[in-house]
Amino acid sequence: MSPAGIESGRVSALATRERQRYRDEHPVSARLAREACAHLPGGVPMHWMSDWGLDFPLFLDSAAGAQLRDADGRDYADFCLGDTGAMFGHAPQPVAAMLRARAGFGYTTMLPGADAIAVAGNLAQRFGLPYWQFATTASDANRFLLRVARAVTGRRKILVFDGCYHGAVDETLVRLGPDGASRPRPGQLGPAFDCAAHTVVVGFDDPDGLDAALAGGDIAVVLTEPALTNAGLVLPQPGFHAHLRAATRRHGTLLAIDETHTISAGPGGCTRAWGLAPDFVTLGKPLAGGLPAAAWGLSAGVERALAGVRQPVADGHSGLGTTLSAGALTLAVVRANLEEVMTDAAYARMFALAGQLQHGLERLIGRYRLPWCVVGLGARQELVFRPQPPRSAAESLAAADPALERLLHLYWLNRGVLVTPFHNMLLLSPEHREADLERLLDVLDAALGELTGAAS
């Protein structure tokens, strides 16, 4: 019996059967996968697309709303939503309409337009930071704000929390070692430098460890998600963020909040929902309705300090920005998405659906008497293989059961439900229907019946 309360033999037997079912029902994807290997390493254009634990990738035909159709003509209720990139549904109509309207008017010019002013004002209202800059990805946005933090503080080191996710930023691809020191995150290729020389790692929700790390006065910025999202969903304990903000101010350290995943918490993310007061905010993934775009906000104090350090070298290369950042078409799409898609009404529907899903998941956990729980953050729900919500990345990762997780994902997929390949994250969009939730829960009910023997 695994810690998750499921016999490993049942998991293995079901996995064998479900893999064969997947092979039998996806001949077109199998053919495309073979053809793709001629020119795409691993048969995919970006290697994460092979992380689903399938014998060959599922090839897509189309996506709209909260529905997908694969190359074999099979339909799915989508609870992955591009791992947050399409959190408000695929091809939102206001975004599609803006793309059609602006298709003949130029895409990038390195000149500002009125859309930039409207977008920055919208973000300022949502997050409470007055100044904004734009990037192509949240990874880029985080890289740029780290440069600014080092420039305005004169300090070199940054601090992140164990289990963090901030995209493909070298300084953040770290874990907390058993000796309390920074260690390279397993799996990364060709690290650029020794992370211990640049990054301090502290356990999430460890105020004593945080205070000790900041006491040296050499940390430029703390970069954190409001809640951990890439080691499973780990919510902060009451008082943690207040302590974090007070401690950073006391030691002259800046605070950056990365809302790339936690924008599920509301129109202004956790920053607005929880009354946070950071010096920077990062937002990416769903900002342009599924197209590449990101933004990073600055406080008035940081903006003044940045202007001061840039003035003597105004003509130098800052290392901030890329040529296609803040293109005219991109900002037009972002404006349409913010004003017409990422609305209070959309969030209200997402939260209502998330509440229904959480209730349904908890009902099944109780029915099968499993030592599991559900952790939620707004429109984001996660099924966790432990009785209580984890309080740290270590607790969350210790509860993981990769074989069971992959089986459940495949069992769902074979019956028309797609979930993210990372953890058991289920994301709700305003485009989901109650029938989609019923299908997800009915399939999980069937899987648990087989796994526990209750269906025998």
Tab-separated table of C-alpha atoms in Angstrom, residues 52 58 60-70 73-81 90 418:
chain	number	residue	atom	x	y	z
A	52	TRP	CA	2.496	13.983	-20.285
A	58	LEU	CA	-1.228	13.830	-28.189
A	60	LEU	CA	-3.872	18.908	-31.319
A	61	ASP	CA	-6.321	19.850	-34.063
A	62	SER	CA	-8.166	22.796	-32.481
A	63	ALA	CA	-9.091	24.489	-29.217
A	64	ALA	CA	-11.953	26.828	-28.333
A	65	GLY	CA	-13.392	27.863	-24.994
A	66	ALA	CA	-12.653	25.047	-22.549
A	67	GLN	CA	-12.711	22.321	-25.219
A	68	LEU	CA	-9.982	20.651	-27.266
A	69	ARG	CA	-10.100	18.377	-30.299
A	70	ASP	CA	-7.145	16.161	-31.088
A	73	GLY	CA	-11.096	13.871	-33.834
A	74	ARG	CA	-11.553	13.122	-30.132
A	75	ASP	CA	-12.921	15.908	-27.893
A	76	TYR	CA	-11.798	16.858	-24.386
A	77	ALA	CA	-12.937	19.061	-21.535
A	78	ASP	CA	-9.735	20.989	-20.866
A	79	PHE	CA	-8.732	21.590	-17.245
A	80	CYS	CA	-5.074	22.235	-18.142
A	81	LEU	CA	-5.735	25.386	-20.199
A	90	HIS	CA	-8.948	29.220	-25.722
A	418	LEU	CA	-7.372	16.793	-20.034
